[in-house]
Amino acid sequence: MANEVRLRFPPSPTGYLHIGGARTAILNWLYARKHNGKLILRIEDTDAERSTEASIQGIMDGLNWLGIDWDEGPYFQTDFTGDHQAAGQKLLDTGKAYKCFCTKEVLDAKRQAALAAKQEVRYDGTCRNLSPEEIADQEAAGIPSVLRFKVPERDGSVGYDDKVLGRIEQKYCEISDFVIVRSNGKPLYLLCNVVDDIRDRISHVVRGQDHKDNTNRQILLYEALGAPVPVFAHMPLTLDTKKAKISKRSHGEIVAVHWYRDHGFLPWAMINFLCLLGWSAGDDREIFSKDELLEAFTLERINKSNAVFNYKKDDPKFITDPKLLNINAHYLRTMDLEELAVLVKKELESAGIWQAAYGGERKGWFLKTLDMSRERFYTLKDFSTEGRAWFADDFAMCPKALKKNVRKHDQLREWLPELADRMAALDDFSADETEKAARDFAEEKDIKPGIPINASRAVLTGQIKGPSMFEVFAHLGKETVVRRLRESGRWFEK
RNA sequence: GUCCCCAUCGUCUAGUCUGGUCCAGGACACCAGCCUUUCACGCUGGCGACAGGGGUUCGAAUCCCCUUGGGGACGCCA
């Protein structure tokens, strides 16, 4: 099939999958899926110094968690070194590349000098027109050489029609001869990438705008190798609030996909959010099911300008971009309860507070607990932290609740056990009856109903907020309510 | 230094190609009110942007030019 849609996600395994990479993978995946095409995972591990096994696994784990599936691969670039070398040799044989004997040290020095002097930085062409004799002499002297691509001396420009940016052109004379094969015989990214894309019959290349200028040089390679040029779409970069490129090195875990997995985020919420960073459907929709997203997605609607990942360090209220939190909460609060139950089970298990009964005879209770509490939760983590009191007695007390609703009234020390007795005496432990009991109690003591009610919330759930307290009474159950009220003395001890 | 790209509320964005329906719409965040004897949800309202300057035009966020700002590339990294 000549017109088959084939895309690839080619991460270099030099660290975990970060949100920028995930975004690239997502857009490639969306386009492939939308057009019944193929997505190929290709690990670009030619940088032996920095590539690690762990990052390969980490990247695949990240993709799997997100639900991004691929049809071919993972292929490993280093398995095709032969192809890359053959291509380099072909370019040398056809006069489209030449051997360059300039040493790295000399080149580095020249580049640094040019940069320092604020002068043009480019290869000066020292070896571009060496005679066969000169080449033979250098080789006889044992001087190692790299292979450099010979940029054609043509007027005009090389260019392409980018699906996102429009027409991109660069004059031939602005492009300096670039190295395609190292002196140790190992081919470099620019070449490998093109050779692999040709072999994998890639039809669309969707990548970050940091590759924009590479594309012109790669088009030269496609032409020199006599291969058709794929469609290119350069997506905007993800920047931090200071407009610096998001990177593993400077931002750490907060940009790692696994961080979101470990902090109770939902894979689809991540995908939804990441898509919105640099793309929009053109209408006011922001929440998309998979089908809706596939329907709405086009390369042309990807934005041209870079997007800021709005993460502010040291903001306790927002552990990450507020919009991501909001989207995650949306899915958490609206998703199918049974599906949510599976995820919360994992969370409770890892917190060590899962009980088999939640999946058995208490399943109905478990599901209702989730439904009651998810209204004010943002991540799965909240079920084992804020919502811990539903599942375990060793919950912590929110300091604010302790101060405002418990220790504020010394008499609560006596009142709460008394209230426990009232509750214990109830036959029908319903929301209505517990409400009546609590209100009657307040009336008898001539205190505001809020005092015993809010104190109960604190002592029973550890929280200052939560669902209607009477529903909490009823749902927590008589035994737990009575016990925790009776044992509330411990909260008064300093 | 050279080349390339970009530029609308704090953030993500709609609108730009095909000038008028935009004294610029939505979302998140923020603020206020309602609801709720809690908190949240929800609802209502508010705050808040066309980077600046020229030009073209009856009319410009939209077209052109300049300036400024931001980003990227210029590697025997990918």
Coordinates of C-alpha atoms (C1' of nucleotides) in Angstrom, one line a residue:
Chain A
M1 CA 0.0 0.0 0.0
A2 CA 1.8 3.1 -1.2
N3 CA -0.5 5.5 0.6
E4 CA -0.4 3.8 3.9
V5 CA -0.4 6.2 6.9
R6 CA 2.6 5.3 9.0
L7 CA 3.9 7.3 11.9
R8 CA 6.6 6.7 14.4
F9 CA 7.5 7.7 17.9
P10 CA 11.3 7.7 18.2
P11 CA 12.4 8.4 21.8
S12 CA 16.0 8.4 22.7
P13 CA 16.3 6.3 25.9
T14 CA 18.2 8.8 28.0
G15 CA 15.7 9.1 30.8
Y16 CA 12.1 8.6 31.7
L17 CA 9.2 9.5 29.5
H18 CA 8.4 13.2 30.2
I19 CA 5.3 15.1 29.4
G20 CA 6.8 16.7 26.3
G21 CA 7.7 13.3 24.8
A22 CA 4.3 11.9 25.9
R23 CA 2.6 14.7 24.0
T24 CA 4.6 13.9 20.9
A25 CA 3.6 10.3 21.2
I26 CA 0.0 11.1 21.8
L27 CA -0.3 13.3 18.7
N28 CA 1.4 10.7 16.5
W29 CA -0.8 8.0 18.0
L30 CA -4.0 10.1 17.4
Y31 CA -3.2 10.7 13.8
A32 CA -2.3 7.1 13.2
R33 CA -5.4 5.8 14.8
K34 CA -7.7 8.3 13.2
H35 CA -6.4 7.4 9.7
N36 CA -6.3 3.6 10.3
G37 CA -2.5 3.9 10.0
K38 CA 0.3 2.3 11.9
L39 CA 2.3 3.7 14.8
I40 CA 5.9 2.4 15.1
L41 CA 7.9 2.6 18.3
R42 CA 11.6 3.1 17.5
I43 CA 14.2 3.5 20.2
E44 CA 16.9 5.8 19.0
D45 CA 19.7 4.5 21.0
T46 CA 22.7 5.5 18.9
D47 CA 24.0 7.6 21.7
A48 CA 25.6 4.7 23.5
E49 CA 27.0 7.0 26.2
R50 CA 23.6 8.1 27.5
S51 CA 21.2 5.3 26.6
T52 CA 20.1 2.9 29.3
E53 CA 18.0 -0.2 29.6
A54 CA 16.1 1.3 32.4
S55 CA 14.9 4.2 30.3
I56 CA 13.8 1.9 27.5
Q57 CA 11.6 0.1 30.0
G58 CA 10.5 3.4 31.6
I59 CA 9.4 4.8 28.3
M60 CA 7.4 1.7 27.4
D61 CA 5.8 1.6 30.9
G62 CA 4.8 5.2 30.4
L63 CA 3.2 4.6 27.1
N64 CA 1.5 1.5 28.3
W65 CA 0.1 3.4 31.3
L66 CA -1.2 6.1 29.1
G67 CA -2.8 3.5 26.8
I68 CA -0.8 4.5 23.8
D69 CA -0.4 1.3 21.8
W70 CA 1.9 0.8 18.9
D71 CA 1.7 -1.6 15.9
E72 CA 5.4 -2.3 15.2
G73 CA 8.5 -2.3 17.3
P74 CA 10.1 -1.5 19.5
Y75 CA 12.8 -1.4 16.9
F76 CA 16.2 -0.4 18.0
Q77 CA 18.2 2.0 15.9
T78 CA 21.5 0.3 16.7
D79 CA 20.1 -2.9 15.1
F80 CA 20.2 -1.1 11.8
T81 CA 23.7 0.3 11.9
G82 CA 24.5 -1.6 8.7
D83 CA 21.7 0.3 6.9
H84 CA 23.0 3.6 8.1
Q85 CA 26.6 2.9 7.2
A86 CA 25.5 1.7 3.8
A87 CA 23.7 4.9 3.2
G88 CA 26.7 6.9 4.3
Q89 CA 28.9 4.9 1.9
K90 CA 26.4 5.4 -0.9
L91 CA 26.5 9.2 -0.4
L92 CA 30.3 9.1 -0.3
D93 CA 30.4 7.0 -3.5
T94 CA 28.1 9.2 -5.3
G95 CA 30.0 12.3 -4.3
K96 CA 27.2 13.6 -2.1
A97 CA 29.4 13.3 1.0
Y98 CA 33.1 13.7 1.6
K99 CA 35.6 12.7 4.2
C100 CA 36.6 15.4 6.6
F101 CA 39.8 15.2 8.6
C102 CA 39.3 18.2 10.8
T103 CA 39.6 17.1 14.4
K104 CA 36.9 17.6 17.0
E105 CA 39.3 19.7 19.0
V106 CA 40.0 22.1 16.2
L107 CA 36.3 22.3 15.3
D108 CA 35.2 22.9 18.9
A109 CA 37.8 25.7 19.2
K110 CA 36.6 27.3 16.0
R111 CA 33.0 27.1 17.1
Q112 CA 33.7 28.5 20.5
A113 CA 35.8 31.3 19.0
A114 CA 33.0 32.2 16.6
L115 CA 30.4 32.2 19.3
A116 CA 32.5 34.3 21.5
A117 CA 33.3 36.8 18.8
K118 CA 29.6 36.8 17.9
Q119 CA 30.3 35.7 14.4
E120 CA 28.7 33.2 12.2
V121 CA 29.0 29.6 13.4
R122 CA 29.5 27.2 10.6
Y123 CA 31.8 24.6 9.2
D124 CA 34.4 26.5 7.1
G125 CA 34.6 23.8 4.4
T126 CA 38.3 23.0 5.0
C127 CA 37.9 19.5 3.6
R128 CA 35.1 20.0 1.2
N129 CA 37.3 20.1 -1.9
L130 CA 40.3 17.9 -1.0
S131 CA 42.0 16.3 -3.9
P132 CA 42.2 12.5 -4.0
E133 CA 45.9 12.9 -3.3
E134 CA 45.3 15.0 -0.2
I135 CA 42.8 12.5 1.0
A136 CA 45.2 9.6 0.4
D137 CA 47.9 11.5 2.3
Q138 CA 45.8 12.1 5.3
E139 CA 44.7 8.5 5.4
A140 CA 48.2 7.3 5.0
A141 CA 49.1 9.4 8.0
G142 CA 46.5 7.6 9.9
I143 CA 44.3 10.7 10.5
P144 CA 40.7 9.7 11.3
S145 CA 37.9 11.2 9.3
V146 CA 34.2 11.8 9.6
L147 CA 31.7 11.7 6.7
R148 CA 30.3 15.1 6.0
F149 CA 27.3 15.8 3.8
K150 CA 28.1 18.0 0.8
V151 CA 25.3 20.6 0.7
P152 CA 24.6 21.3 -3.0
E153 CA 25.8 24.6 -4.3
R154 CA 22.5 25.7 -5.6
D155 CA 20.7 29.0 -5.7
G156 CA 17.4 29.2 -4.0
S157 CA 16.1 27.3 -1.1
V158 CA 15.2 23.9 0.2
G159 CA 11.8 23.8 1.9
Y160 CA 8.7 22.0 2.8
D161 CA 5.0 22.6 3.6
D162 CA 4.7 22.1 7.3
K163 CA 1.2 21.0 8.3
V164 CA 1.4 23.2 11.4
L165 CA 3.7 26.1 10.4
G166 CA 3.1 26.4 6.7
R167 CA 5.9 26.9 4.2
I168 CA 9.3 26.7 5.8
E169 CA 12.3 27.5 3.6
Q170 CA 16.0 27.9 4.0
K171 CA 18.6 29.0 1.5
Y172 CA 21.1 26.3 0.5
C173 CA 23.9 28.7 1.3
E174 CA 22.7 29.0 4.8
I175 CA 23.2 25.3 5.5
S176 CA 26.7 24.2 6.3
D177 CA 28.0 20.8 5.6
F178 CA 27.0 18.6 8.4
V179 CA 28.6 15.4 9.8
I180 CA 26.6 12.2 9.1
V181 CA 29.1 9.5 10.2
R182 CA 31.4 9.8 13.2
S183 CA 35.1 9.1 12.9
N184 CA 34.6 5.8 14.7
G185 CA 32.2 4.7 11.9
K186 CA 29.0 5.2 13.8
P187 CA 26.4 7.2 11.9
L188 CA 24.7 10.2 13.5
Y189 CA 21.1 11.1 14.2
L190 CA 20.4 13.1 11.1
L191 CA 21.3 10.3 8.8
C192 CA 20.0 7.4 10.9
N193 CA 16.7 9.0 11.4
V194 CA 16.2 9.5 7.7
V195 CA 17.4 6.0 6.7
D196 CA 15.0 4.5 9.3
D197 CA 12.1 6.6 8.2
I198 CA 12.7 5.5 4.7
R199 CA 13.0 1.9 5.6
D200 CA 9.9 2.1 7.9
R201 CA 8.0 3.8 5.1
I202 CA 7.0 6.7 7.4
S203 CA 4.5 8.9 5.7
H204 CA 4.1 11.6 8.4
V205 CA 6.6 13.0 10.8
V206 CA 5.1 14.7 13.8
R207 CA 7.7 16.1 16.1
G208 CA 8.7 19.1 18.1
Q209 CA 9.6 22.5 16.6
D210 CA 13.1 22.0 17.9
H211 CA 13.6 19.8 14.9
K212 CA 12.4 22.4 12.4
D213 CA 15.8 23.3 11.1
N214 CA 16.9 19.7 11.0
T215 CA 14.1 19.0 8.6
N216 CA 15.7 21.1 5.8
R217 CA 18.9 19.2 6.2
Q218 CA 17.1 15.9 6.3
I219 CA 15.2 16.7 3.1
L220 CA 18.6 17.1 1.5
L221 CA 19.3 13.6 2.6
Y222 CA 16.0 12.2 1.3
E223 CA 16.8 13.8 -2.0
A224 CA 20.4 12.5 -2.1
L225 CA 19.2 9.0 -1.2
G226 CA 16.5 9.2 -3.8
A227 CA 13.6 8.7 -1.4
P228 CA 10.2 10.4 -1.2
V229 CA 9.9 13.0 1.5
P230 CA 7.2 12.5 4.2
V231 CA 4.7 15.0 5.4
F232 CA 6.1 17.1 8.3
A233 CA 4.2 18.6 11.2
H234 CA 6.2 20.5 13.8
M235 CA 4.3 20.9 17.0
P236 CA 4.9 23.6 19.5
L237 CA 7.2 23.0 22.5
T238 CA 6.2 22.7 26.1
L239 CA 7.7 25.5 28.2
D240 CA 7.8 26.2 31.9
T241 CA 6.4 29.4 33.4
K242 CA 9.8 31.1 32.7
K243 CA 9.5 30.1 29.0
A244 CA 12.3 27.6 29.3
K245 CA 12.0 24.2 27.6
I246 CA 10.6 21.5 29.9
S247 CA 13.4 19.1 30.7
K248 CA 14.1 16.2 32.9
R249 CA 17.2 17.8 34.2
S250 CA 15.9 21.1 35.3
H251 CA 12.3 20.1 36.3
G252 CA 12.7 16.7 37.7
E253 CA 9.9 14.4 38.6
I254 CA 7.1 16.8 38.0
V255 CA 7.5 16.5 34.3
A256 CA 7.8 12.7 34.4
V257 CA 4.8 10.7 33.2
H258 CA 5.4 8.1 36.0
W259 CA 5.0 10.9 38.6
Y260 CA 1.5 11.3 37.5
R261 CA 0.8 7.6 37.5
D262 CA 2.2 7.5 41.1
H263 CA 0.2 10.4 42.2
G264 CA -3.2 9.2 41.3
F265 CA -3.8 10.7 37.9
L266 CA -5.9 9.0 35.4
P267 CA -4.3 8.1 32.0
W268 CA -7.0 9.6 29.9
A269 CA -7.1 12.8 31.9
M270 CA -3.4 13.1 31.1
I271 CA -4.0 12.6 27.4
N272 CA -6.9 15.0 27.4
F273 CA -4.9 17.6 29.1
L274 CA -1.7 17.1 27.0
C275 CA -3.8 17.4 23.8
L276 CA -5.2 20.7 24.9
L277 CA -1.6 22.0 25.4
G278 CA -1.1 23.2 21.9
W279 CA -4.2 22.0 20.1
S280 CA -7.9 22.8 20.2
A281 CA -10.9 21.5 18.5
G282 CA -11.9 25.0 17.4
D283 CA -15.1 25.1 19.4
D284 CA -15.5 25.3 23.2
R285 CA -15.1 21.6 24.0
E286 CA -12.3 20.7 26.3
I287 CA -13.4 17.3 27.6
F288 CA -13.1 14.5 25.0
S289 CA -13.8 10.9 25.0
K290 CA -11.4 8.8 22.9
D291 CA -13.9 8.7 20.0
E292 CA -14.6 12.4 20.2
L293 CA -10.9 13.2 20.2
L294 CA -10.2 10.9 17.2
E295 CA -13.0 12.6 15.4
A296 CA -11.9 16.2 16.2
F297 CA -8.2 15.8 15.8
T298 CA -6.3 17.3 12.9
L299 CA -2.7 18.3 12.4
E300 CA -3.8 21.6 11.0
R301 CA -5.4 22.6 14.2
I302 CA -2.2 22.3 16.2
N303 CA -1.0 25.7 17.4
K304 CA 2.0 27.4 16.1
S305 CA 3.1 29.0 19.3
N306 CA 4.7 27.3 22.3
A307 CA 2.6 26.4 25.3
V308 CA 3.4 26.9 28.9
F309 CA 3.0 24.1 31.4
N310 CA 1.6 26.1 34.3
Y311 CA 3.3 24.5 37.1
K312 CA 4.4 26.7 40.0
K313 CA 6.8 25.2 42.4
D314 CA 6.0 25.5 46.1
D315 CA 2.3 26.0 45.7
P316 CA 0.8 23.5 48.1
K317 CA -2.7 24.0 46.7
F318 CA -1.7 23.0 43.2
I319 CA 0.7 20.1 43.0
T320 CA 0.8 20.5 39.2
D321 CA -0.9 22.6 36.5
P322 CA -4.4 23.6 37.8
K323 CA -6.0 22.7 34.6
L324 CA -4.6 19.1 34.7
L325 CA -5.9 18.8 38.2
N326 CA -9.3 20.1 37.1
I327 CA -9.5 17.7 34.2
N328 CA -8.4 14.8 36.4
A329 CA -11.0 15.6 38.9
H330 CA -13.6 15.8 36.2
Y331 CA -12.9 12.3 35.1
L332 CA -12.6 11.0 38.7
R333 CA -16.0 12.4 39.5
T334 CA -17.8 11.3 36.4
M335 CA -16.2 8.0 35.4
D336 CA -17.9 4.7 35.8
L337 CA -18.0 3.7 39.4
E338 CA -16.9 0.1 38.8
E339 CA -13.9 1.3 36.8
L340 CA -13.0 3.7 39.5
A341 CA -13.3 0.9 42.1
V342 CA -10.6 -1.0 40.3
L343 CA -8.3 2.0 40.5
V344 CA -9.1 2.8 44.1
K345 CA -8.5 -0.8 45.1
K346 CA -4.9 -0.5 43.8
E347 CA -4.5 2.8 45.7
L348 CA -5.8 1.3 49.0
E349 CA -3.7 -1.8 48.5
S350 CA -0.5 0.3 48.1
A351 CA -1.6 2.2 51.2
G352 CA -2.0 -1.0 53.1
I353 CA -5.7 -0.4 53.9
W354 CA -7.5 -2.6 51.4
Q355 CA -9.8 -5.2 52.8
A356 CA -11.1 -8.2 50.8
A357 CA -14.6 -7.5 51.9
Y358 CA -14.7 -4.3 49.8
G359 CA -14.6 -6.6 46.8
G360 CA -17.1 -9.0 48.3
E361 CA -19.9 -8.6 50.8
R362 CA -19.1 -4.9 51.3
K363 CA -18.8 -4.0 47.7
G364 CA -22.0 -2.0 47.7
W365 CA -20.8 -0.1 50.7
F366 CA -17.4 0.4 49.0
L367 CA -18.9 1.8 45.8
K368 CA -21.2 4.2 47.7
T369 CA -18.2 5.4 49.7
L370 CA -16.4 6.2 46.5
D371 CA -19.4 7.9 45.1
M372 CA -19.9 10.0 48.2
S373 CA -16.3 11.1 48.6
R374 CA -15.2 11.6 45.0
E375 CA -17.2 14.8 44.7
R376 CA -14.4 16.7 46.3
F377 CA -11.4 14.6 45.3
Y378 CA -8.9 15.4 42.7
T379 CA -6.7 12.4 42.4
L380 CA -6.8 8.7 43.4
K381 CA -4.4 9.5 46.2
D382 CA -7.1 11.4 48.0
F383 CA -9.0 8.2 48.7
S384 CA -6.1 6.9 50.9
T385 CA -5.3 10.3 52.5
E386 CA -8.3 12.6 52.9
G387 CA -10.6 9.7 52.6
R388 CA -8.6 7.3 54.8
A389 CA -11.1 7.4 57.7
W390 CA -13.6 5.5 55.6
F391 CA -11.2 2.5 55.4
A392 CA -9.0 2.7 58.5
D393 CA -8.9 3.9 62.1
D394 CA -5.4 5.2 61.8
F395 CA -6.3 8.3 59.9
A396 CA -4.7 11.7 60.7
M397 CA -6.5 14.7 61.9
C398 CA -6.4 17.8 59.8
P399 CA -4.8 20.5 62.1
K400 CA -7.4 23.0 61.1
A401 CA -10.3 20.7 62.1
L402 CA -8.6 19.9 65.3
K403 CA -8.3 23.5 66.3
K404 CA -11.5 24.9 64.9
N405 CA -13.9 22.1 65.6
V406 CA -12.5 20.0 68.4
R407 CA -10.3 21.9 70.9
K408 CA -12.2 25.1 70.6
H409 CA -14.8 23.8 73.0
D410 CA -13.4 22.1 76.0
Q411 CA -16.8 20.6 77.0
L412 CA -16.7 18.5 73.8
R413 CA -14.5 16.2 75.8
E414 CA -17.6 15.2 77.7
W415 CA -20.2 15.9 75.1
L416 CA -18.8 13.6 72.4
P417 CA -18.9 10.4 74.6
E418 CA -22.4 11.5 75.6
L419 CA -23.4 11.8 72.0
A420 CA -21.9 8.4 71.4
D421 CA -24.4 7.0 73.9
R422 CA -27.3 8.7 72.1
M423 CA -26.1 7.2 68.8
A424 CA -25.7 3.8 70.4
A425 CA -29.3 3.9 71.5
L426 CA -30.6 4.4 68.0
D427 CA -32.4 1.4 66.4
D428 CA -32.6 3.0 63.0
F429 CA -29.2 4.3 62.2
S430 CA -30.3 6.4 59.2
A431 CA -29.3 9.9 58.1
D432 CA -32.7 11.2 59.4
E433 CA -32.4 9.6 62.8
T434 CA -28.8 10.5 63.4
E435 CA -29.6 14.0 62.4
K436 CA -32.5 14.1 64.9
A437 CA -30.2 12.7 67.6
A438 CA -27.5 15.3 66.9
R439 CA -29.9 18.2 66.9
D440 CA -31.8 17.1 70.0
F441 CA -28.5 16.7 71.7
A442 CA -27.5 20.3 70.8
E443 CA -30.8 21.6 71.9
E444 CA -30.6 20.0 75.3
K445 CA -27.1 21.4 75.8
D446 CA -28.3 24.7 74.5
I447 CA -25.5 24.9 72.0
K448 CA -25.4 25.5 68.2
P449 CA -26.0 22.2 66.3
G450 CA -22.9 23.0 64.3
I451 CA -20.7 22.4 67.4
P452 CA -21.4 18.7 67.9
I453 CA -21.9 18.1 64.2
N454 CA -18.6 19.6 63.1
A455 CA -16.8 18.0 66.0
S456 CA -18.2 14.7 65.0
R457 CA -16.9 15.2 61.4
A458 CA -13.4 15.9 62.7
V459 CA -13.4 13.0 65.1
L460 CA -15.0 10.6 62.7
T461 CA -13.3 11.5 59.5
G462 CA -10.3 13.7 60.5
Q463 CA -11.5 16.3 58.0
I464 CA -12.9 19.8 58.2
K465 CA -15.0 19.2 55.2
G466 CA -16.9 16.3 53.6
P467 CA -20.4 15.1 52.6
S468 CA -23.5 15.8 54.7
M469 CA -22.5 14.7 58.1
F470 CA -25.8 12.8 58.6
E471 CA -25.0 10.7 55.6
V472 CA -21.6 10.2 56.9
F473 CA -23.0 8.9 60.2
A474 CA -25.3 6.5 58.5
H475 CA -22.8 5.3 56.0
L476 CA -19.9 4.9 58.4
G477 CA -22.2 2.8 60.5
K478 CA -23.2 2.7 64.2
E479 CA -20.3 0.6 65.4
T480 CA -17.6 2.9 64.0
V481 CA -19.4 6.1 64.9
V482 CA -20.0 5.1 68.5
R483 CA -16.5 3.8 68.9
R484 CA -14.8 6.8 67.5
L485 CA -17.0 9.2 69.4
R486 CA -16.2 7.3 72.7
E487 CA -12.5 7.3 72.0
S488 CA -12.4 11.0 71.1
G489 CA -10.6 11.9 74.3
R490 CA -7.3 11.3 72.6
W491 CA -7.8 14.4 70.4
F492 CA -7.8 16.6 73.5
E493 CA -4.4 15.4 74.7
K494 CA -1.7 17.8 73.9
Chain B
rG1 C1' 26.9 36.5 15.1
rU2 C1' 23.7 34.0 11.2
rC3 C1' 19.2 31.5 9.9
rC4 C1' 14.2 29.9 11.1
rC5 C1' 9.6 30.1 13.8
rC6 C1' 6.2 32.5 17.1
rA7 C1' 3.3 36.8 19.5
rU8 C1' -5.0 37.4 22.1
rC9 C1' -6.8 37.6 29.6
rG10 C1' -2.1 35.0 35.0
rU11 C1' -2.3 29.9 32.2
rC12 C1' -4.6 26.9 28.0
rU13 C1' -7.1 28.9 23.9
rA14 C1' -11.5 30.7 20.0
rG15 C1' -11.3 34.4 16.4
rU16 C1' -6.3 35.6 11.8
rC17 C1' -6.1 32.2 5.7
rU18 C1' -11.6 34.3 3.4
rG19 C1' -10.9 42.4 7.1
rG20 C1' -17.1 44.4 9.3
rU21 C1' -21.6 39.7 13.0
rC22 C1' -15.4 40.9 18.3
rC23 C1' -15.8 48.1 22.6
rA24 C1' -12.7 40.2 21.5
rG25 C1' -15.8 34.3 23.1
rG26 C1' -14.7 29.8 26.2
rA27 C1' -12.0 27.0 30.0
rC28 C1' -8.7 26.8 34.3
rA29 C1' -7.2 30.0 38.3
rC30 C1' -8.8 34.2 41.3
rC31 C1' -12.8 37.4 43.7
rA32 C1' -18.1 38.1 45.3
rG33 C1' -23.1 36.3 45.9
rC34 C1' -26.6 32.2 46.1
rC35 C1' -27.0 27.1 47.7
rU36 C1' -25.0 24.2 52.0
rU37 C1' -25.3 24.8 60.0
rU38 C1' -18.9 22.1 57.0
rC39 C1' -16.3 21.7 52.6
rA40 C1' -17.0 20.7 47.7
rC41 C1' -20.2 20.4 43.5
rG42 C1' -23.7 23.5 41.1
rC43 C1' -25.7 28.3 39.7
rU44 C1' -25.1 33.8 39.1
rG45 C1' -22.0 37.8 38.7
rG46 C1' -17.0 40.0 38.6
rC47 C1' -11.7 40.7 37.5
rG48 C1' -8.8 40.0 33.2
rA49 C1' -5.9 40.2 26.7
rC50 C1' -5.5 41.7 20.8
rA51 C1' 3.2 43.5 22.7
rG52 C1' 4.4 48.7 20.7
rG53 C1' 4.5 51.9 16.4
rG54 C1' 3.5 53.1 11.5
rG55 C1' 0.7 52.0 7.0
rU56 C1' -3.4 50.0 3.6
rU57 C1' -8.9 50.5 4.1
rC58 C1' -15.1 53.5 4.9
rG59 C1' -13.6 49.8 8.5
rA60 C1' -8.0 45.7 11.2
rA61 C1' -7.1 41.1 16.6
rU62 C1' -7.4 39.9 11.4
rC63 C1' -3.5 42.4 5.5
rC64 C1' 1.7 45.0 5.0
rC65 C1' 6.2 47.2 7.2
rC66 C1' 9.3 48.3 11.4
rU67 C1' 10.5 47.8 16.5
rU68 C1' 10.3 44.9 20.8
rG69 C1' 9.7 40.3 23.2
rG70 C1' 9.9 34.9 23.4
rG71 C1' 11.5 30.2 21.4
rG72 C1' 14.4 27.1 18.2
rA73 C1' 18.7 25.8 15.3
rC74 C1' 23.8 26.5 13.9
rG75 C1' 27.3 19.3 17.9
rC76 C1' 31.9 13.4 15.9
rC77 C1' 23.8 14.8 21.0
rA78 C1' 19.1 13.0 19.8

